[in-house]
Amino acid sequence: MSRVAAVALASCLGMVAQAAELRGVQVLAHTGPEYSFSGWRSEGPPPRALDVHLELGDQIYGATLQLEPERPGGRYRVQVQYETSMGLAAGGPHLDLLDWKHCNSAWMPAQSSEPLSFVLPTPTPEQQSCFPDYTREELEQAVRALGLRMGNPALAEAWLDDLHGVTSDIGVYPFVEIGRVRVKLEVERGGDWDEIAVLTFLPPMGC
């Protein structure tokens, strides 16, 4: 076997070993004073990156995440990061600018209640409202770009007209919400923390 092939094989085996670190992960159903969650469980070992779309009204804040290792005895940790996005709201309808600017929080540790159970943190008001500075022109460009991607430029112009108070009695206003909650799962190996997977929970915006 050539040296290149041997390195490639070792890399693949390393990826398989990491993938097999967990046989599953779940977030337990939770009811708290502010947030509730109906529960979620992975279908087998989680991949390195996984998007999880949340149901309307579900938030994982304060819920307990449980790891199911393939082998006993490992040491694990869980970290959480929030990403905010901007949308435009007109009463009930909203237009979400998920591919525009974002504010990403620092990674925060989830508190371990047991060796394999972690309570996911609740974001602060500052984390929920964080967003980069932008100009009116940048916002208009983002809305028009979204209209083009949707194949409906006229829809974007209608939102902008309402934002500027041209045609709507209701009015359109920008809002900022957390659009992605990243949950990083790590295992300790040789004194370092190695990433197993990043679960990205996607709550519906504007609700």
PDB file of C-alpha atoms in Angstrom:
ATOM      1  CA  MET A   1       0.000   0.000   0.000  1.00  0.00           C
ATOM      2  CA  SER A   2       1.339   3.432  -0.910  1.00  0.00           C
ATOM      3  CA  ARG A   3       1.946   6.075   1.738  1.00  0.00           C
ATOM      4  CA  VAL A   4      -0.841   8.268   0.290  1.00  0.00           C
ATOM      5  CA  ALA A   5      -3.300   5.363   0.388  1.00  0.00           C
ATOM      6  CA  ALA A   6      -2.262   4.527   3.953  1.00  0.00           C
ATOM      7  CA  VAL A   7      -2.841   8.124   5.083  1.00  0.00           C
ATOM      8  CA  ALA A   8      -6.228   8.191   3.337  1.00  0.00           C
ATOM      9  CA  LEU A   9      -7.208   4.900   4.983  1.00  0.00           C
ATOM     10  CA  ALA A  10      -6.145   6.144   8.410  1.00  0.00           C
ATOM     11  CA  SER A  11      -8.185   9.312   7.883  1.00  0.00           C
ATOM     12  CA  CYS A  12     -11.253   7.313   6.896  1.00  0.00           C
ATOM     13  CA  LEU A  13     -10.845   5.005   9.885  1.00  0.00           C
ATOM     14  CA  GLY A  14     -10.570   8.043  12.138  1.00  0.00           C
ATOM     15  CA  MET A  15     -13.808   9.451  10.757  1.00  0.00           C
ATOM     16  CA  VAL A  16     -15.550   6.094  11.251  1.00  0.00           C
ATOM     17  CA  ALA A  17     -14.263   5.902  14.834  1.00  0.00           C
ATOM     18  CA  GLN A  18     -15.609   9.388  15.535  1.00  0.00           C
ATOM     19  CA  ALA A  19     -18.954   8.582  13.926  1.00  0.00           C
ATOM     20  CA  ALA A  20     -19.239   5.486  16.112  1.00  0.00           C
ATOM     21  CA  GLU A  21     -18.483   7.409  19.343  1.00  0.00           C
ATOM     22  CA  LEU A  22     -22.225   7.799  19.977  1.00  0.00           C
ATOM     23  CA  ARG A  23     -24.988   5.392  19.098  1.00  0.00           C
ATOM     24  CA  GLY A  24     -27.572   8.099  19.639  1.00  0.00           C
ATOM     25  CA  VAL A  25     -28.516  11.424  21.202  1.00  0.00           C
ATOM     26  CA  GLN A  26     -31.821  12.816  22.392  1.00  0.00           C
ATOM     27  CA  VAL A  27     -33.304  16.006  23.808  1.00  0.00           C
ATOM     28  CA  LEU A  28     -35.978  15.230  26.376  1.00  0.00           C
ATOM     29  CA  ALA A  29     -39.425  16.780  26.336  1.00  0.00           C
ATOM     30  CA  HIS A  30     -39.461  19.837  28.577  1.00  0.00           C
ATOM     31  CA  THR A  31     -42.011  22.257  30.016  1.00  0.00           C
ATOM     32  CA  GLY A  32     -40.696  25.369  31.731  1.00  0.00           C
ATOM     33  CA  PRO A  33     -42.036  28.766  32.779  1.00  0.00           C
ATOM     34  CA  GLU A  34     -41.067  30.362  29.457  1.00  0.00           C
ATOM     35  CA  TYR A  35     -40.205  27.626  26.965  1.00  0.00           C
ATOM     36  CA  SER A  36     -41.375  24.130  26.135  1.00  0.00           C
ATOM     37  CA  PHE A  37     -40.111  21.358  23.888  1.00  0.00           C
ATOM     38  CA  SER A  38     -41.860  18.236  22.625  1.00  0.00           C
ATOM     39  CA  GLY A  39     -38.682  16.114  22.480  1.00  0.00           C
ATOM     40  CA  TRP A  40     -36.356  14.799  19.763  1.00  0.00           C
ATOM     41  CA  ARG A  41     -34.188  11.724  19.190  1.00  0.00           C
ATOM     42  CA  SER A  42     -31.567  11.035  16.531  1.00  0.00           C
ATOM     43  CA  GLU A  43     -32.048   8.149  14.138  1.00  0.00           C
ATOM     44  CA  GLY A  44     -28.958   6.194  15.119  1.00  0.00           C
ATOM     45  CA  PRO A  45     -25.483   7.759  15.455  1.00  0.00           C
ATOM     46  CA  PRO A  46     -25.533  11.485  14.653  1.00  0.00           C
ATOM     47  CA  PRO A  47     -23.554  12.594  11.565  1.00  0.00           C
ATOM     48  CA  ARG A  48     -20.863  15.256  11.898  1.00  0.00           C
ATOM     49  CA  ALA A  49     -23.429  17.932  10.951  1.00  0.00           C
ATOM     50  CA  LEU A  50     -27.193  17.608  11.341  1.00  0.00           C
ATOM     51  CA  ASP A  51     -30.012  20.153  10.900  1.00  0.00           C
ATOM     52  CA  VAL A  52     -33.075  19.630  13.092  1.00  0.00           C
ATOM     53  CA  HIS A  53     -36.178  21.647  12.164  1.00  0.00           C
ATOM     54  CA  LEU A  54     -38.249  22.470  15.236  1.00  0.00           C
ATOM     55  CA  GLU A  55     -42.035  22.444  15.357  1.00  0.00           C
ATOM     56  CA  LEU A  56     -44.009  25.641  15.878  1.00  0.00           C
ATOM     57  CA  GLY A  57     -43.790  26.633  19.537  1.00  0.00           C
ATOM     58  CA  ASP A  58     -40.838  24.339  20.323  1.00  0.00           C
ATOM     59  CA  GLN A  59     -37.663  25.755  21.890  1.00  0.00           C
ATOM     60  CA  ILE A  60     -34.832  23.657  23.318  1.00  0.00           C
ATOM     61  CA  TYR A  61     -33.843  26.262  25.944  1.00  0.00           C
ATOM     62  CA  GLY A  62     -33.734  24.610  29.362  1.00  0.00           C
ATOM     63  CA  ALA A  63     -34.254  21.117  27.930  1.00  0.00           C
ATOM     64  CA  THR A  64     -31.962  18.221  28.825  1.00  0.00           C
ATOM     65  CA  LEU A  65     -29.765  16.627  26.154  1.00  0.00           C
ATOM     66  CA  GLN A  66     -28.705  13.046  26.775  1.00  0.00           C
ATOM     67  CA  LEU A  67     -25.805  11.262  25.069  1.00  0.00           C
ATOM     68  CA  GLU A  68     -25.839   7.543  24.373  1.00  0.00           C
ATOM     69  CA  PRO A  69     -22.191   6.434  23.985  1.00  0.00           C
ATOM     70  CA  GLU A  70     -21.218   3.347  22.063  1.00  0.00           C
ATOM     71  CA  ARG A  71     -18.826   2.434  24.907  1.00  0.00           C
ATOM     72  CA  PRO A  72     -18.881   3.330  28.621  1.00  0.00           C
ATOM     73  CA  GLY A  73     -16.262   5.404  30.356  1.00  0.00           C
ATOM     74  CA  GLY A  74     -15.778   8.398  28.058  1.00  0.00           C
ATOM     75  CA  ARG A  75     -15.786  12.047  29.123  1.00  0.00           C
ATOM     76  CA  TYR A  76     -18.031  14.383  27.133  1.00  0.00           C
ATOM     77  CA  ARG A  77     -19.043  18.009  27.007  1.00  0.00           C
ATOM     78  CA  VAL A  78     -21.700  20.015  25.180  1.00  0.00           C
ATOM     79  CA  GLN A  79     -21.448  23.626  24.012  1.00  0.00           C
ATOM     80  CA  VAL A  80     -24.137  25.883  22.557  1.00  0.00           C
ATOM     81  CA  GLN A  81     -24.024  28.852  20.180  1.00  0.00           C
ATOM     82  CA  TYR A  82     -26.898  31.135  19.089  1.00  0.00           C
ATOM     83  CA  GLU A  83     -27.180  32.749  15.666  1.00  0.00           C
ATOM     84  CA  THR A  84     -29.641  35.579  15.132  1.00  0.00           C
ATOM     85  CA  SER A  85     -31.125  36.602  11.798  1.00  0.00           C
ATOM     86  CA  MET A  86     -33.358  39.449  10.658  1.00  0.00           C
ATOM     87  CA  GLY A  87     -36.833  39.243   9.189  1.00  0.00           C
ATOM     88  CA  LEU A  88     -39.572  41.619   8.094  1.00  0.00           C
ATOM     89  CA  ALA A  89     -42.972  41.297   9.742  1.00  0.00           C
ATOM     90  CA  ALA A  90     -46.390  42.578   8.696  1.00  0.00           C
ATOM     91  CA  GLY A  91     -48.713  41.418  11.427  1.00  0.00           C
ATOM     92  CA  GLY A  92     -48.773  37.653  10.876  1.00  0.00           C
ATOM     93  CA  PRO A  93     -46.859  37.288   7.567  1.00  0.00           C
ATOM     94  CA  HIS A  94     -43.080  37.565   7.695  1.00  0.00           C
ATOM     95  CA  LEU A  95     -40.118  37.467   5.330  1.00  0.00           C
ATOM     96  CA  ASP A  96     -37.008  35.822   6.821  1.00  0.00           C
ATOM     97  CA  LEU A  97     -33.547  36.985   5.681  1.00  0.00           C
ATOM     98  CA  LEU A  98     -31.723  33.817   6.715  1.00  0.00           C
ATOM     99  CA  ASP A  99     -28.924  34.231   4.154  1.00  0.00           C
ATOM    100  CA  TRP A 100     -28.009  37.795   5.071  1.00  0.00           C
ATOM    101  CA  LYS A 101     -26.220  39.202   8.130  1.00  0.00           C
ATOM    102  CA  HIS A 102     -26.026  37.309  11.431  1.00  0.00           C
ATOM    103  CA  CYS A 103     -24.789  37.709  14.972  1.00  0.00           C
ATOM    104  CA  ASN A 104     -23.143  34.618  16.468  1.00  0.00           C
ATOM    105  CA  SER A 105     -22.746  34.315  20.209  1.00  0.00           C
ATOM    106  CA  ALA A 106     -19.701  32.849  21.894  1.00  0.00           C
ATOM    107  CA  TRP A 107     -19.848  29.106  22.567  1.00  0.00           C
ATOM    108  CA  MET A 108     -21.331  28.479  26.020  1.00  0.00           C
ATOM    109  CA  PRO A 109     -21.092  25.275  28.060  1.00  0.00           C
ATOM    110  CA  ALA A 110     -24.247  23.316  28.791  1.00  0.00           C
ATOM    111  CA  GLN A 111     -24.326  22.386  32.463  1.00  0.00           C
ATOM    112  CA  SER A 112     -23.869  18.684  33.191  1.00  0.00           C
ATOM    113  CA  SER A 113     -26.565  17.360  35.512  1.00  0.00           C
ATOM    114  CA  GLU A 114     -25.188  13.794  35.170  1.00  0.00           C
ATOM    115  CA  PRO A 115     -22.149  12.448  33.262  1.00  0.00           C
ATOM    116  CA  LEU A 116     -24.206  12.013  30.062  1.00  0.00           C
ATOM    117  CA  SER A 117     -26.971  14.596  30.630  1.00  0.00           C
ATOM    118  CA  PHE A 118     -26.622  18.312  29.856  1.00  0.00           C
ATOM    119  CA  VAL A 119     -29.087  21.130  30.468  1.00  0.00           C
ATOM    120  CA  LEU A 120     -29.111  23.440  27.444  1.00  0.00           C
ATOM    121  CA  PRO A 121     -28.771  27.126  28.397  1.00  0.00           C
ATOM    122  CA  THR A 122     -31.373  29.830  27.851  1.00  0.00           C
ATOM    123  CA  PRO A 123     -30.187  32.849  25.818  1.00  0.00           C
ATOM    124  CA  THR A 124     -30.004  36.246  27.437  1.00  0.00           C
ATOM    125  CA  PRO A 125     -32.032  39.170  26.027  1.00  0.00           C
ATOM    126  CA  GLU A 126     -28.776  40.556  24.624  1.00  0.00           C
ATOM    127  CA  GLN A 127     -28.057  37.301  22.790  1.00  0.00           C
ATOM    128  CA  GLN A 128     -31.598  37.215  21.417  1.00  0.00           C
ATOM    129  CA  SER A 129     -31.443  40.767  20.053  1.00  0.00           C
ATOM    130  CA  CYS A 130     -27.797  40.946  18.896  1.00  0.00           C
ATOM    131  CA  PHE A 131     -27.416  41.990  15.239  1.00  0.00           C
ATOM    132  CA  PRO A 132     -24.716  43.765  13.182  1.00  0.00           C
ATOM    133  CA  ASP A 133     -25.158  47.344  12.060  1.00  0.00           C
ATOM    134  CA  TYR A 134     -26.695  47.782   8.609  1.00  0.00           C
ATOM    135  CA  THR A 135     -27.817  50.580   6.331  1.00  0.00           C
ATOM    136  CA  ARG A 136     -31.218  51.008   4.718  1.00  0.00           C
ATOM    137  CA  GLU A 137     -29.618  50.360   1.333  1.00  0.00           C
ATOM    138  CA  GLU A 138     -28.112  47.064   2.558  1.00  0.00           C
ATOM    139  CA  LEU A 139     -31.496  45.929   3.860  1.00  0.00           C
ATOM    140  CA  GLU A 140     -33.184  46.787   0.563  1.00  0.00           C
ATOM    141  CA  GLN A 141     -30.511  44.874  -1.377  1.00  0.00           C
ATOM    142  CA  ALA A 142     -30.987  41.833   0.876  1.00  0.00           C
ATOM    143  CA  VAL A 143     -34.767  41.858   0.371  1.00  0.00           C
ATOM    144  CA  ARG A 144     -34.416  42.192  -3.424  1.00  0.00           C
ATOM    145  CA  ALA A 145     -31.818  39.386  -3.505  1.00  0.00           C
ATOM    146  CA  LEU A 146     -34.228  37.148  -1.599  1.00  0.00           C
ATOM    147  CA  GLY A 147     -36.996  38.013  -4.058  1.00  0.00           C
ATOM    148  CA  LEU A 148     -34.758  36.961  -6.950  1.00  0.00           C
ATOM    149  CA  ARG A 149     -33.876  33.668  -5.237  1.00  0.00           C
ATOM    150  CA  MET A 150     -37.588  33.038  -4.688  1.00  0.00           C
ATOM    151  CA  GLY A 151     -38.277  33.809  -8.353  1.00  0.00           C
ATOM    152  CA  ASN A 152     -40.615  36.657  -7.391  1.00  0.00           C
ATOM    153  CA  PRO A 153     -38.936  40.102  -7.532  1.00  0.00           C
ATOM    154  CA  ALA A 154     -42.327  41.836  -7.363  1.00  0.00           C
ATOM    155  CA  LEU A 155     -42.932  40.302  -3.930  1.00  0.00           C
ATOM    156  CA  ALA A 156     -39.734  41.863  -2.638  1.00  0.00           C
ATOM    157  CA  GLU A 157     -40.751  45.286  -3.948  1.00  0.00           C
ATOM    158  CA  ALA A 158     -44.138  44.947  -2.245  1.00  0.00           C
ATOM    159  CA  TRP A 159     -42.422  44.261   1.084  1.00  0.00           C
ATOM    160  CA  LEU A 160     -40.150  47.263   0.580  1.00  0.00           C
ATOM    161  CA  ASP A 161     -43.082  49.510  -0.300  1.00  0.00           C
ATOM    162  CA  ASP A 162     -44.810  48.461   2.918  1.00  0.00           C
ATOM    163  CA  LEU A 163     -41.582  48.907   4.879  1.00  0.00           C
ATOM    164  CA  HIS A 164     -41.402  52.493   3.641  1.00  0.00           C
ATOM    165  CA  GLY A 165     -45.089  53.124   4.372  1.00  0.00           C
ATOM    166  CA  VAL A 166     -46.092  53.500   0.726  1.00  0.00           C
ATOM    167  CA  THR A 167     -49.009  51.064   0.351  1.00  0.00           C
ATOM    168  CA  SER A 168     -49.820  49.355   3.652  1.00  0.00           C
ATOM    169  CA  ASP A 169     -51.967  50.462   6.562  1.00  0.00           C
ATOM    170  CA  ILE A 170     -50.469  47.689   8.717  1.00  0.00           C
ATOM    171  CA  GLY A 171     -46.848  48.566   8.093  1.00  0.00           C
ATOM    172  CA  VAL A 172     -43.766  46.365   7.881  1.00  0.00           C
ATOM    173  CA  TYR A 173     -41.062  46.391  10.522  1.00  0.00           C
ATOM    174  CA  PRO A 174     -37.733  44.557  10.896  1.00  0.00           C
ATOM    175  CA  PHE A 175     -37.273  42.113  13.758  1.00  0.00           C
ATOM    176  CA  VAL A 176     -34.349  40.037  15.038  1.00  0.00           C
ATOM    177  CA  GLU A 177     -34.677  36.482  16.341  1.00  0.00           C
ATOM    178  CA  ILE A 178     -32.531  33.440  16.949  1.00  0.00           C
ATOM    179  CA  GLY A 179     -32.738  31.407  13.752  1.00  0.00           C
ATOM    180  CA  ARG A 180     -30.131  28.733  14.555  1.00  0.00           C
ATOM    181  CA  VAL A 181     -29.087  27.053  17.791  1.00  0.00           C
ATOM    182  CA  ARG A 182     -25.876  25.061  17.328  1.00  0.00           C
ATOM    183  CA  VAL A 183     -25.175  22.303  19.830  1.00  0.00           C
ATOM    184  CA  LYS A 184     -21.606  20.944  19.663  1.00  0.00           C
ATOM    185  CA  LEU A 185     -20.913  17.488  21.077  1.00  0.00           C
ATOM    186  CA  GLU A 186     -17.321  16.748  22.095  1.00  0.00           C
ATOM    187  CA  VAL A 187     -15.356  13.892  23.634  1.00  0.00           C
ATOM    188  CA  GLU A 188     -12.040  14.088  25.479  1.00  0.00           C
ATOM    189  CA  ARG A 189      -9.164  12.272  23.772  1.00  0.00           C
ATOM    190  CA  GLY A 190      -5.580  12.514  24.997  1.00  0.00           C
ATOM    191  CA  GLY A 191      -6.284  15.645  27.029  1.00  0.00           C
ATOM    192  CA  ASP A 192      -7.936  17.488  24.109  1.00  0.00           C
ATOM    193  CA  TRP A 193     -11.584  17.939  23.189  1.00  0.00           C
ATOM    194  CA  ASP A 194     -12.511  16.419  19.821  1.00  0.00           C
ATOM    195  CA  GLU A 195     -15.697  17.367  18.028  1.00  0.00           C
ATOM    196  CA  ILE A 196     -18.110  14.495  17.441  1.00  0.00           C
ATOM    197  CA  ALA A 197     -21.014  16.364  15.871  1.00  0.00           C
ATOM    198  CA  VAL A 198     -22.739  19.732  15.600  1.00  0.00           C
ATOM    199  CA  LEU A 199     -26.534  19.625  15.810  1.00  0.00           C
ATOM    200  CA  THR A 200     -28.169  22.770  14.413  1.00  0.00           C
ATOM    201  CA  PHE A 201     -31.683  23.293  15.727  1.00  0.00           C
ATOM    202  CA  LEU A 202     -33.792  25.564  13.493  1.00  0.00           C
ATOM    203  CA  PRO A 203     -36.740  27.227  15.247  1.00  0.00           C
ATOM    204  CA  PRO A 204     -39.319  28.873  12.953  1.00  0.00           C
ATOM    205  CA  MET A 205     -38.868  32.641  12.919  1.00  0.00           C
ATOM    206  CA  GLY A 206     -41.577  35.217  13.415  1.00  0.00           C
ATOM    207  CA  CYS A 207     -43.711  32.978  15.610  1.00  0.00           C
TER     208      CYS A 207
END
